[in-house]
Amino acid sequence: MKHSSSDKLWQGRSSGDVADITVEIGQSIDLDIQLYREDIQGSRAHARMLEKIGILKREELDQILEGLTQVEGEIAAGQMTLRWELEDIHTHVENRLLELIGDPARKLHTARSRNDQVAVDTHLFVKKKAAALRFEILDLCRDLLAQAEKNIDITIPAYTHLQVAQPARLAHPLMAHFWSFFRDAERLQFALQQADRLPLGSGACLGVNYDTDREFLREELKFAAIYENSMDAVASRDHILNLLYAISVFGLHASRIAEEIILWCSVEFSFLKLPDSVTTGSSIMPQKKNPDLAELIRGKTGRLNGNLVNMMTAVKGLPLAYNRDLQEDRQPLLDSTYQAQLIVRSLRAMVQGMEFQDRNMQQSLEKGYATATDLADALVWEKQVPFREAHHAVGKLVAICEQNGHSLTSIPTSERSQAHPAFSDDAFYRRAVDPATSADRKRSQGGTAKSRIQEQFALARRKLEEAG
Ligand code: ARG
């Protein structure tokens, strides 16, 4: 099929037909239809500005505004037919406006280029998505805080090298995730602030031959500032890069808690149960309850990072100012924002439904000799044993436990005194190997002692309040 050049809004110069491949590779409407609200918002502001500086008459402005409202309603209702030969959202809106109101629509593109139009659309979109995602991540932080507060008295092994290390309060790893997500919210705030600059009014790249009022546009569209340089405004995509980066890091953080959820739900760990609503069964194995949401979150990090690299590579080495390569921004932007929303909502559903299996955590603490370090330290403080000797004695004790199938708490007094005579002091020994007591000994700032965790809760609540 050939497309007549008269379909095109830029038809003036070319006379020949346009090849199918030109149309197919050139279209972005299949994706940027999703930017229709921003596109129409930008057009409304631009039309008002044109009326203010005398390019549109009052009645023409009214017709354009009314027409734009109708176009918006039609797109929202799914009534707009997408035509590749009309390329992008800007042309679709303008073309439909022309059908609806006729001549005044022809004036709307005065002092404007699609280059600054697409830039303003994506800036508005980035601001909207960064703000929305930030709020959802803050809600996820609230969910984590609620679980941490509710389970303050449960102890769980902390791991290094995925080997049992020391007893932690369960609230501690939960709050560790809290803080990394809280920083994601901060990164989104930064992305939002950087996108808060108006590119509209830059024209194709050097400004326009009209005495436009960009300050008016800035106010209408609620931007904090105006791009200082029109070439930069149409050529840069760091508003998108900032958002993609913030989302990628969020995705990495999400994949880490997802991995822990997967491990903790396994029979081997059995630390956690998820509600049926966020797990799936197997089509063949009747006993299965799979943490699919967590696996999908873990799997999605690849595409989020891919989207970031995709955009960075598209921008690399591009000469100023606008180049058509930049149209490739739509796919990573739309995909990452949507995926991030799926991730945060899935995480919230899982975190809200978490049921912890306290007994199994205690068993792992025992099996992993989690308080071995505490016992060595207790020998140093209370029995004045040099640390090297203490380390050796506890090592020997663990070997005896392993040989005879005991844990540090179950080993009889007679057997443990073989490792060190001081271990026959029952009161001393029991205090030293108790997991909750061990956790509360970690009282340095940011540590796992109950009082320090409670400090974290207070700080977290304050930060959440400030964040809004
Ligand atoms: N479809 C383009 C985009 O979305 C609009 C700008 C095209 N500019 C041009 N001179 N062809 O990025």
Short mmCIF file of C-alpha atoms and ligand atoms in Angstrom, two decimals:
data_model
loop_
_atom_site.label_atom_id
_atom_site.label_comp_id
_atom_site.label_asym_id
_atom_site.label_seq_id
_atom_site.Cartn_x
_atom_site.Cartn_y
_atom_site.Cartn_z
CA MET A 1 0.00 0.00 0.00
CA LYS A 2 1.20 3.50 -0.80
CA HIS A 3 0.31 6.42 1.39
CA SER A 4 -0.45 9.69 -0.26
CA SER A 5 1.73 12.49 1.02
CA SER A 6 -1.42 14.56 1.41
CA ASP A 7 -2.27 12.45 4.49
CA LYS A 8 0.59 14.14 6.22
CA LEU A 9 0.57 17.42 8.08
CA TRP A 10 4.06 18.06 6.75
CA GLN A 11 2.81 17.39 3.23
CA GLY A 12 3.87 20.71 1.64
CA ARG A 13 7.33 19.86 0.49
CA SER A 14 7.04 16.30 -0.77
CA SER A 15 5.15 15.39 -3.85
CA GLY A 16 5.71 11.64 -4.15
CA ASP A 17 4.01 8.80 -2.34
CA VAL A 18 5.32 7.57 0.96
CA ALA A 19 6.46 3.95 1.13
CA ASP A 20 4.85 1.56 3.59
CA ILE A 21 8.13 1.05 5.37
CA THR A 22 8.54 4.79 5.94
CA VAL A 23 5.15 4.83 7.58
CA GLU A 24 5.69 1.67 9.56
CA ILE A 25 9.08 2.45 11.00
CA GLY A 26 8.07 6.05 11.62
CA GLN A 27 4.91 5.59 13.61
CA SER A 28 4.87 5.93 17.37
CA ILE A 29 1.11 6.21 17.82
CA ASP A 30 0.76 2.61 18.96
CA LEU A 31 2.62 3.70 22.10
CA ASP A 32 2.20 7.44 22.43
CA ILE A 33 -1.58 7.28 22.33
CA GLN A 34 -0.95 6.77 26.04
CA LEU A 35 0.28 10.37 26.23
CA TYR A 36 -2.96 11.87 24.91
CA ARG A 37 -3.89 13.64 28.12
CA GLU A 38 -0.52 15.36 28.34
CA ASP A 39 -0.58 16.20 24.64
CA ILE A 40 -3.99 17.83 24.92
CA GLN A 41 -3.03 19.59 28.14
CA GLY A 42 -0.04 21.10 26.29
CA SER A 43 -2.24 22.14 23.37
CA ARG A 44 -4.75 23.86 25.63
CA ALA A 45 -2.02 25.92 27.27
CA HIS A 46 -0.46 26.74 23.91
CA ALA A 47 -3.82 27.84 22.46
CA ARG A 48 -4.49 30.10 25.45
CA MET A 49 -1.06 31.62 25.04
CA LEU A 50 -1.67 32.22 21.33
CA GLU A 51 -4.90 34.04 22.17
CA LYS A 52 -3.12 36.11 24.79
CA ILE A 53 -0.54 37.34 22.30
CA GLY A 54 -3.17 38.01 19.64
CA ILE A 55 -2.61 35.15 17.21
CA LEU A 56 -5.93 33.50 17.97
CA LYS A 57 -9.20 35.35 18.30
CA ARG A 58 -11.29 34.70 21.37
CA GLU A 59 -13.88 32.67 19.38
CA GLU A 60 -11.16 30.64 17.74
CA LEU A 61 -9.69 29.82 21.13
CA ASP A 62 -13.10 28.77 22.40
CA GLN A 63 -13.63 26.51 19.40
CA ILE A 64 -10.19 24.96 19.83
CA LEU A 65 -10.71 24.35 23.55
CA GLU A 66 -14.12 22.84 22.99
CA GLY A 67 -12.77 20.70 20.17
CA LEU A 68 -9.85 19.50 22.28
CA THR A 69 -12.25 18.45 25.02
CA GLN A 70 -14.20 16.43 22.51
CA VAL A 71 -11.05 14.80 21.12
CA GLU A 72 -9.98 13.93 24.66
CA GLY A 73 -13.35 12.35 25.36
CA GLU A 74 -13.23 10.34 22.16
CA ILE A 75 -9.76 8.98 22.90
CA ALA A 76 -10.75 8.18 26.49
CA ALA A 77 -13.74 6.24 25.15
CA GLY A 78 -11.51 4.31 22.78
CA GLN A 79 -13.16 5.89 19.76
CA MET A 80 -10.07 7.27 18.07
CA THR A 81 -8.97 5.22 15.10
CA LEU A 82 -5.20 5.02 15.10
CA ARG A 83 -3.63 5.53 11.71
CA TRP A 84 0.05 4.83 11.24
CA GLU A 85 0.26 7.37 8.46
CA LEU A 86 -0.60 10.04 11.04
CA GLU A 87 2.52 8.97 12.90
CA ASP A 88 2.14 10.22 16.46
CA ILE A 89 -0.23 11.51 19.09
CA HIS A 90 0.38 15.16 18.16
CA THR A 91 -0.78 14.64 14.61
CA HIS A 92 -3.73 12.49 15.60
CA VAL A 93 -5.06 15.14 17.95
CA GLU A 94 -4.52 17.98 15.48
CA ASN A 95 -6.03 16.02 12.63
CA ARG A 96 -9.15 15.12 14.59
CA LEU A 97 -9.47 18.71 15.77
CA LEU A 98 -9.40 19.81 12.14
CA GLU A 99 -12.19 17.38 11.29
CA LEU A 100 -14.24 18.67 14.20
CA ILE A 101 -13.79 22.46 14.03
CA GLY A 102 -12.23 23.15 10.67
CA ASP A 103 -10.07 26.20 10.01
CA PRO A 104 -9.21 27.44 13.52
CA ALA A 105 -7.45 24.09 14.07
CA ARG A 106 -4.98 25.11 11.37
CA LYS A 107 -3.72 27.94 13.56
CA LEU A 108 -2.97 25.83 16.62
CA HIS A 109 0.48 24.81 15.47
CA THR A 110 1.65 28.42 15.14
CA ALA A 111 4.90 28.99 17.03
CA ARG A 112 5.16 25.34 17.95
CA SER A 113 6.97 22.26 16.67
CA ARG A 114 6.35 18.62 17.35
CA ASN A 115 9.85 18.63 18.80
CA ASP A 116 8.89 20.85 21.70
CA GLN A 117 5.48 19.23 21.81
CA VAL A 118 6.84 15.75 22.41
CA ALA A 119 9.24 17.17 24.97
CA VAL A 120 6.44 18.82 26.93
CA ASP A 121 4.29 15.68 26.74
CA THR A 122 7.03 13.50 28.18
CA HIS A 123 7.95 16.04 30.85
CA LEU A 124 4.34 16.15 32.03
CA PHE A 125 4.17 12.36 31.93
CA VAL A 126 7.41 11.88 33.86
CA LYS A 127 6.21 14.30 36.55
CA LYS A 128 2.89 12.52 36.87
CA LYS A 129 4.39 9.03 36.98
CA ALA A 130 7.25 9.92 39.32
CA ALA A 131 4.81 11.48 41.78
CA ALA A 132 2.39 8.55 41.64
CA LEU A 133 5.08 5.89 41.97
CA ARG A 134 6.71 7.80 44.80
CA PHE A 135 3.44 7.78 46.75
CA GLU A 136 2.96 4.07 46.18
CA ILE A 137 6.50 3.33 47.31
CA LEU A 138 5.91 5.40 50.45
CA ASP A 139 2.82 3.28 51.07
CA LEU A 140 4.94 0.17 50.66
CA CYS A 141 7.28 1.64 53.27
CA ARG A 142 4.28 2.09 55.57
CA ASP A 143 3.32 -1.56 55.08
CA LEU A 144 6.86 -2.70 55.94
CA LEU A 145 6.93 -0.49 59.01
CA ALA A 146 3.59 -1.90 60.17
CA GLN A 147 4.87 -5.50 59.84
CA ALA A 148 8.10 -4.60 61.60
CA GLU A 149 6.24 -2.98 64.51
CA LYS A 150 3.80 -5.86 64.78
CA ASN A 151 6.60 -8.45 64.91
CA ILE A 152 9.10 -6.60 67.07
CA ASP A 153 9.43 -9.56 69.46
CA ILE A 154 10.28 -12.22 66.89
CA THR A 155 13.92 -13.11 66.36
CA ILE A 156 15.22 -14.44 63.08
CA PRO A 157 18.67 -15.43 61.88
CA ALA A 158 20.58 -12.74 60.05
CA TYR A 159 22.69 -14.18 57.25
CA THR A 160 26.04 -13.49 55.73
CA HIS A 161 27.02 -15.70 52.78
CA LEU A 162 23.47 -17.09 53.21
CA GLN A 163 24.81 -18.90 56.29
CA VAL A 164 23.26 -18.24 59.69
CA ALA A 165 25.20 -15.38 61.25
CA GLN A 166 23.58 -13.89 64.36
CA PRO A 167 20.09 -13.45 65.82
CA ALA A 168 18.30 -10.34 64.61
CA ARG A 169 14.96 -8.92 65.49
CA LEU A 170 12.73 -9.68 62.49
CA ALA A 171 12.00 -5.98 62.38
CA HIS A 172 15.62 -5.38 61.45
CA PRO A 173 15.65 -6.91 57.93
CA LEU A 174 12.15 -5.56 57.34
CA MET A 175 13.38 -2.07 58.19
CA ALA A 176 16.49 -2.60 56.05
CA HIS A 177 14.13 -2.98 53.09
CA PHE A 178 12.14 0.00 54.34
CA TRP A 179 15.15 2.31 54.13
CA SER A 180 16.24 1.21 50.68
CA PHE A 181 12.70 1.80 49.38
CA PHE A 182 12.61 5.12 51.16
CA ARG A 183 15.71 6.18 49.22
CA ASP A 184 13.94 5.08 46.02
CA ALA A 185 11.18 7.52 46.92
CA GLU A 186 13.86 10.22 47.34
CA ARG A 187 15.33 9.39 43.94
CA LEU A 188 11.88 9.73 42.39
CA GLN A 189 11.51 13.11 44.05
CA PHE A 190 14.76 14.17 42.41
CA ALA A 191 13.55 12.88 39.03
CA LEU A 192 10.36 14.85 39.52
CA GLN A 193 12.24 18.05 40.36
CA GLN A 194 14.51 17.77 37.35
CA ALA A 195 11.55 17.20 35.06
CA ASP A 196 9.88 20.30 36.44
CA ARG A 197 11.16 22.51 33.60
CA LEU A 198 9.10 23.67 30.67
CA PRO A 199 10.44 22.82 27.20
CA LEU A 200 7.38 24.11 25.26
CA GLY A 201 8.10 27.30 23.34
CA SER A 202 11.46 26.08 22.07
CA GLY A 203 10.08 25.43 18.58
CA ALA A 204 12.06 23.07 16.43
CA CYS A 205 15.25 23.94 18.31
CA LEU A 206 16.08 27.67 18.34
CA GLY A 207 12.93 29.33 19.58
CA VAL A 208 10.21 30.80 17.37
CA ASN A 209 9.66 33.90 15.25
CA TYR A 210 6.85 35.13 17.48
CA ASP A 211 6.83 37.07 20.67
CA THR A 212 5.46 34.19 22.72
CA ASP A 213 4.84 34.22 26.44
CA ARG A 214 6.62 31.25 27.93
CA GLU A 215 6.08 32.47 31.46
CA PHE A 216 2.35 32.19 30.77
CA LEU A 217 2.87 28.63 29.49
CA ARG A 218 4.93 27.76 32.55
CA GLU A 219 2.16 28.91 34.85
CA GLU A 220 -0.60 27.22 32.86
CA LEU A 221 1.24 23.91 32.85
CA LYS A 222 2.50 24.29 36.43
CA PHE A 223 6.20 23.92 35.81
CA ALA A 224 8.66 25.31 38.36
CA ALA A 225 11.05 26.67 35.72
CA ILE A 226 11.66 27.13 31.99
CA TYR A 227 14.49 25.49 30.07
CA GLU A 228 17.26 28.04 29.80
CA ASN A 229 18.24 26.89 26.31
CA SER A 230 15.86 25.86 23.54
CA MET A 231 18.29 23.40 21.94
CA ASP A 232 18.84 21.64 25.23
CA ALA A 233 15.08 21.60 25.78
CA VAL A 234 14.28 19.63 22.63
CA ALA A 235 17.42 17.48 22.58
CA SER A 236 17.79 16.28 26.14
CA ARG A 237 16.12 13.24 27.58
CA ASP A 238 17.57 13.21 31.04
CA HIS A 239 14.13 13.77 32.51
CA ILE A 240 13.36 10.27 31.21
CA LEU A 241 16.76 8.88 32.14
CA ASN A 242 16.39 10.06 35.74
CA LEU A 243 13.06 8.32 36.05
CA LEU A 244 14.31 5.13 34.39
CA TYR A 245 17.32 5.06 36.68
CA ALA A 246 15.18 5.57 39.78
CA ILE A 247 12.89 2.79 38.61
CA SER A 248 15.79 0.46 37.85
CA VAL A 249 17.24 0.88 41.33
CA PHE A 250 13.77 0.39 42.79
CA GLY A 251 13.54 -2.79 40.70
CA LEU A 252 16.83 -4.03 42.14
CA HIS A 253 15.64 -3.39 45.66
CA ALA A 254 12.35 -5.07 44.87
CA SER A 255 14.18 -8.12 43.51
CA ARG A 256 16.11 -8.48 46.75
CA ILE A 257 13.08 -8.59 49.00
CA ALA A 258 11.39 -10.79 46.38
CA GLU A 259 14.27 -13.25 46.59
CA GLU A 260 13.98 -13.34 50.38
CA ILE A 261 10.25 -13.93 50.14
CA ILE A 262 10.90 -16.84 47.77
CA LEU A 263 13.52 -18.35 50.08
CA TRP A 264 11.47 -17.81 53.22
CA CYS A 265 8.43 -19.49 51.65
CA SER A 266 10.41 -22.62 50.77
CA VAL A 267 9.98 -25.78 52.83
CA GLU A 268 13.65 -25.57 53.74
CA PHE A 269 13.24 -22.15 55.39
CA SER A 270 9.51 -22.11 56.21
CA PHE A 271 9.81 -18.66 57.79
CA LEU A 272 6.89 -17.18 55.93
CA LYS A 273 3.42 -17.94 54.67
CA LEU A 274 1.75 -15.84 52.00
CA PRO A 275 -2.01 -15.64 51.61
CA ASP A 276 -3.54 -17.71 48.80
CA SER A 277 -4.53 -14.52 46.99
CA VAL A 278 -0.89 -13.82 46.09
CA THR A 279 0.29 -17.35 45.34
CA THR A 280 -0.52 -19.82 42.60
CA GLY A 281 -0.88 -23.57 42.39
CA SER A 282 0.66 -26.05 40.01
CA SER A 283 -1.26 -27.67 37.19
CA ILE A 284 0.30 -31.02 38.00
CA MET A 285 1.53 -30.99 41.60
CA PRO A 286 -1.42 -30.63 43.96
CA GLN A 287 0.62 -29.67 47.00
CA LYS A 288 2.23 -26.60 45.46
CA LYS A 289 1.84 -23.01 46.52
CA ASN A 290 4.17 -20.89 44.45
CA PRO A 291 5.34 -17.34 45.16
CA ASP A 292 4.86 -16.27 41.52
CA LEU A 293 4.52 -12.57 42.25
CA ALA A 294 7.92 -12.50 43.90
CA GLU A 295 9.45 -14.47 41.04
CA LEU A 296 7.95 -12.13 38.47
CA ILE A 297 9.27 -9.11 40.35
CA ARG A 298 12.72 -10.69 40.36
CA GLY A 299 12.38 -11.45 36.66
CA LYS A 300 11.28 -7.96 35.72
CA THR A 301 14.54 -6.34 36.84
CA GLY A 302 16.05 -7.43 33.53
CA ARG A 303 13.63 -5.44 31.45
CA LEU A 304 13.82 -2.40 33.71
CA ASN A 305 17.60 -2.32 33.41
CA GLY A 306 17.26 -3.02 29.70
CA ASN A 307 14.97 -0.03 29.30
CA LEU A 308 17.50 2.21 31.05
CA VAL A 309 20.38 0.99 28.89
CA ASN A 310 18.16 1.30 25.82
CA MET A 311 17.52 5.00 26.52
CA MET A 312 21.09 5.79 27.50
CA THR A 313 22.30 4.24 24.29
CA ALA A 314 19.75 6.11 22.18
CA VAL A 315 21.03 9.43 23.55
CA LYS A 316 24.73 8.61 23.36
CA GLY A 317 26.58 10.54 20.67
CA LEU A 318 23.48 12.28 19.30
CA PRO A 319 24.35 15.62 17.79
CA LEU A 320 22.22 18.60 18.80
CA ALA A 321 19.38 19.16 18.58
CA TYR A 322 16.32 16.97 17.89
CA ASN A 323 16.99 13.67 16.11
CA ARG A 324 14.39 11.11 15.28
CA ASP A 325 16.23 8.55 17.42
CA LEU A 326 14.60 10.30 20.35
CA GLN A 327 11.23 8.90 19.38
CA GLU A 328 12.56 5.62 20.77
CA ASP A 329 12.06 7.10 24.25
CA ARG A 330 8.41 6.06 24.33
CA GLN A 331 8.91 2.33 24.70
CA PRO A 332 11.26 2.39 27.74
CA LEU A 333 9.34 5.20 29.39
CA LEU A 334 5.93 3.59 29.06
CA ASP A 335 7.13 0.11 29.83
CA SER A 336 9.20 0.91 32.91
CA THR A 337 6.54 3.12 34.47
CA TYR A 338 3.89 0.45 34.01
CA GLN A 339 6.12 -2.38 35.24
CA ALA A 340 7.16 -0.36 38.29
CA GLN A 341 3.51 0.10 39.17
CA LEU A 342 2.92 -3.65 38.91
CA ILE A 343 5.93 -4.31 41.09
CA VAL A 344 5.03 -1.91 43.88
CA ARG A 345 1.43 -3.14 43.99
CA SER A 346 2.49 -6.79 44.06
CA LEU A 347 4.97 -6.09 46.83
CA ARG A 348 2.35 -4.29 48.88
CA ALA A 349 -0.07 -7.18 48.53
CA MET A 350 2.57 -9.64 49.67
CA VAL A 351 3.94 -7.55 52.51
CA GLN A 352 0.47 -6.84 53.88
CA GLY A 353 -0.34 -10.54 53.89
CA MET A 354 2.89 -11.85 55.42
CA GLU A 355 2.47 -14.39 58.20
CA PHE A 356 5.72 -15.21 59.93
CA GLN A 357 6.52 -18.69 61.26
CA ASP A 358 8.26 -17.84 64.48
CA ARG A 359 9.03 -21.44 65.54
CA ASN A 360 10.92 -22.26 62.38
CA MET A 361 13.05 -19.17 62.77
CA GLN A 362 13.95 -20.27 66.28
CA GLN A 363 14.90 -23.71 64.98
CA SER A 364 17.20 -22.19 62.39
CA LEU A 365 18.81 -20.02 65.03
CA GLU A 366 19.52 -23.17 67.03
CA LYS A 367 20.68 -25.25 64.09
CA GLY A 368 22.95 -22.46 62.91
CA TYR A 369 24.53 -21.88 66.37
CA ALA A 370 23.58 -18.24 65.91
CA THR A 371 24.75 -17.15 69.36
CA ALA A 372 28.26 -18.64 69.12
CA THR A 373 29.85 -15.19 68.87
CA ASP A 374 27.86 -14.01 71.90
CA LEU A 375 29.17 -16.90 73.92
CA ALA A 376 32.76 -16.11 72.98
CA ASP A 377 32.22 -12.44 73.87
CA ALA A 378 30.66 -13.42 77.20
CA LEU A 379 33.76 -15.46 78.06
CA VAL A 380 35.82 -12.35 77.37
CA TRP A 381 33.68 -9.93 79.42
CA GLU A 382 32.51 -12.05 82.27
CA LYS A 383 35.22 -14.66 82.64
CA GLN A 384 38.23 -12.62 81.51
CA VAL A 385 39.19 -15.22 78.88
CA PRO A 386 41.35 -13.83 76.03
CA PHE A 387 39.32 -13.64 72.78
CA ARG A 388 41.45 -16.14 70.85
CA GLU A 389 41.02 -18.74 73.58
CA ALA A 390 37.29 -17.95 73.79
CA HIS A 391 36.87 -18.34 69.99
CA HIS A 392 38.66 -21.70 70.19
CA ALA A 393 36.54 -22.92 73.13
CA VAL A 394 33.26 -22.06 71.38
CA GLY A 395 34.52 -23.71 68.18
CA LYS A 396 35.17 -26.86 70.18
CA LEU A 397 31.72 -26.61 71.77
CA VAL A 398 30.07 -26.37 68.34
CA ALA A 399 32.01 -29.47 67.24
CA ILE A 400 30.72 -31.40 70.25
CA CYS A 401 27.16 -30.22 69.52
CA GLU A 402 27.47 -31.36 65.92
CA GLN A 403 28.85 -34.73 66.91
CA ASN A 404 26.16 -35.45 69.48
CA GLY A 405 23.22 -33.75 67.81
CA HIS A 406 22.78 -30.87 70.27
CA SER A 407 22.20 -27.18 69.85
CA LEU A 408 23.92 -24.52 71.95
CA THR A 409 20.84 -24.32 74.15
CA SER A 410 20.12 -28.06 74.46
CA ILE A 411 23.64 -29.36 75.18
CA PRO A 412 23.88 -30.79 78.75
CA THR A 413 26.18 -29.07 81.24
CA SER A 414 28.52 -32.08 81.50
CA GLU A 415 29.23 -32.08 77.77
CA ARG A 416 29.68 -28.37 77.40
CA SER A 417 32.23 -28.11 80.22
CA GLN A 418 34.49 -30.33 78.10
CA ALA A 419 34.92 -27.33 75.80
CA HIS A 420 35.67 -24.83 78.61
CA PRO A 421 35.33 -25.07 82.40
CA ALA A 422 33.49 -21.71 82.50
CA PHE A 423 30.57 -23.28 80.56
CA SER A 424 29.55 -25.19 83.67
CA ASP A 425 28.22 -21.90 85.11
CA ASP A 426 24.56 -22.41 84.09
CA ALA A 427 23.24 -18.88 84.63
CA PHE A 428 26.17 -17.38 82.76
CA TYR A 429 25.86 -19.87 79.92
CA ARG A 430 22.08 -19.57 79.36
CA ARG A 431 22.18 -15.80 79.31
CA ALA A 432 24.99 -15.87 76.79
CA VAL A 433 23.25 -18.19 74.29
CA ASP A 434 19.70 -16.75 74.42
CA PRO A 435 18.84 -15.30 70.96
CA ALA A 436 16.66 -12.40 72.12
CA THR A 437 19.25 -11.36 74.70
CA SER A 438 21.86 -11.58 71.98
CA ALA A 439 19.86 -9.26 69.73
CA ASP A 440 19.43 -6.76 72.53
CA ARG A 441 23.16 -6.67 73.13
CA LYS A 442 23.58 -5.11 69.64
CA ARG A 443 22.82 -1.72 71.05
CA SER A 444 25.11 0.41 68.90
CA GLN A 445 23.27 3.04 66.86
CA GLY A 446 21.42 1.37 63.97
CA GLY A 447 21.78 -2.02 65.67
CA THR A 448 19.22 -4.76 66.29
CA ALA A 449 18.56 -4.16 70.02
CA LYS A 450 14.89 -3.49 70.71
CA SER A 451 15.56 0.04 71.91
CA ARG A 452 17.53 0.84 68.72
CA ILE A 453 14.85 -0.68 66.51
CA GLN A 454 12.27 1.44 68.29
CA GLU A 455 14.40 4.48 67.54
CA GLN A 456 14.30 3.45 63.88
CA PHE A 457 10.52 3.19 64.01
CA ALA A 458 10.26 6.72 65.38
CA LEU A 459 12.64 8.07 62.77
CA ALA A 460 10.83 6.20 60.00
CA ARG A 461 7.45 7.56 61.09
CA ARG A 462 8.85 11.07 61.14
CA LYS A 463 10.39 10.69 57.67
CA LEU A 464 7.13 9.31 56.29
CA GLU A 465 5.21 12.22 57.71
CA GLU A 466 7.64 14.72 56.20
CA ALA A 467 7.47 12.93 52.85
CA GLY A 468 3.69 13.39 52.84
N1 ARG B 1 7.01 11.70 16.14
C1 ARG B 1 8.04 12.51 16.68
C2 ARG B 1 8.36 12.09 18.10
O1 ARG B 1 7.47 11.64 18.69
C3 ARG B 1 7.63 13.94 16.74
C4 ARG B 1 8.68 14.85 16.35
C5 ARG B 1 9.12 14.58 14.98
N2 ARG B 1 9.84 15.64 14.46
C6 ARG B 1 10.25 15.60 13.21
N3 ARG B 1 10.88 16.61 12.80
N4 ARG B 1 10.03 14.57 12.46
O2 ARG B 1 9.46 12.23 18.58
#
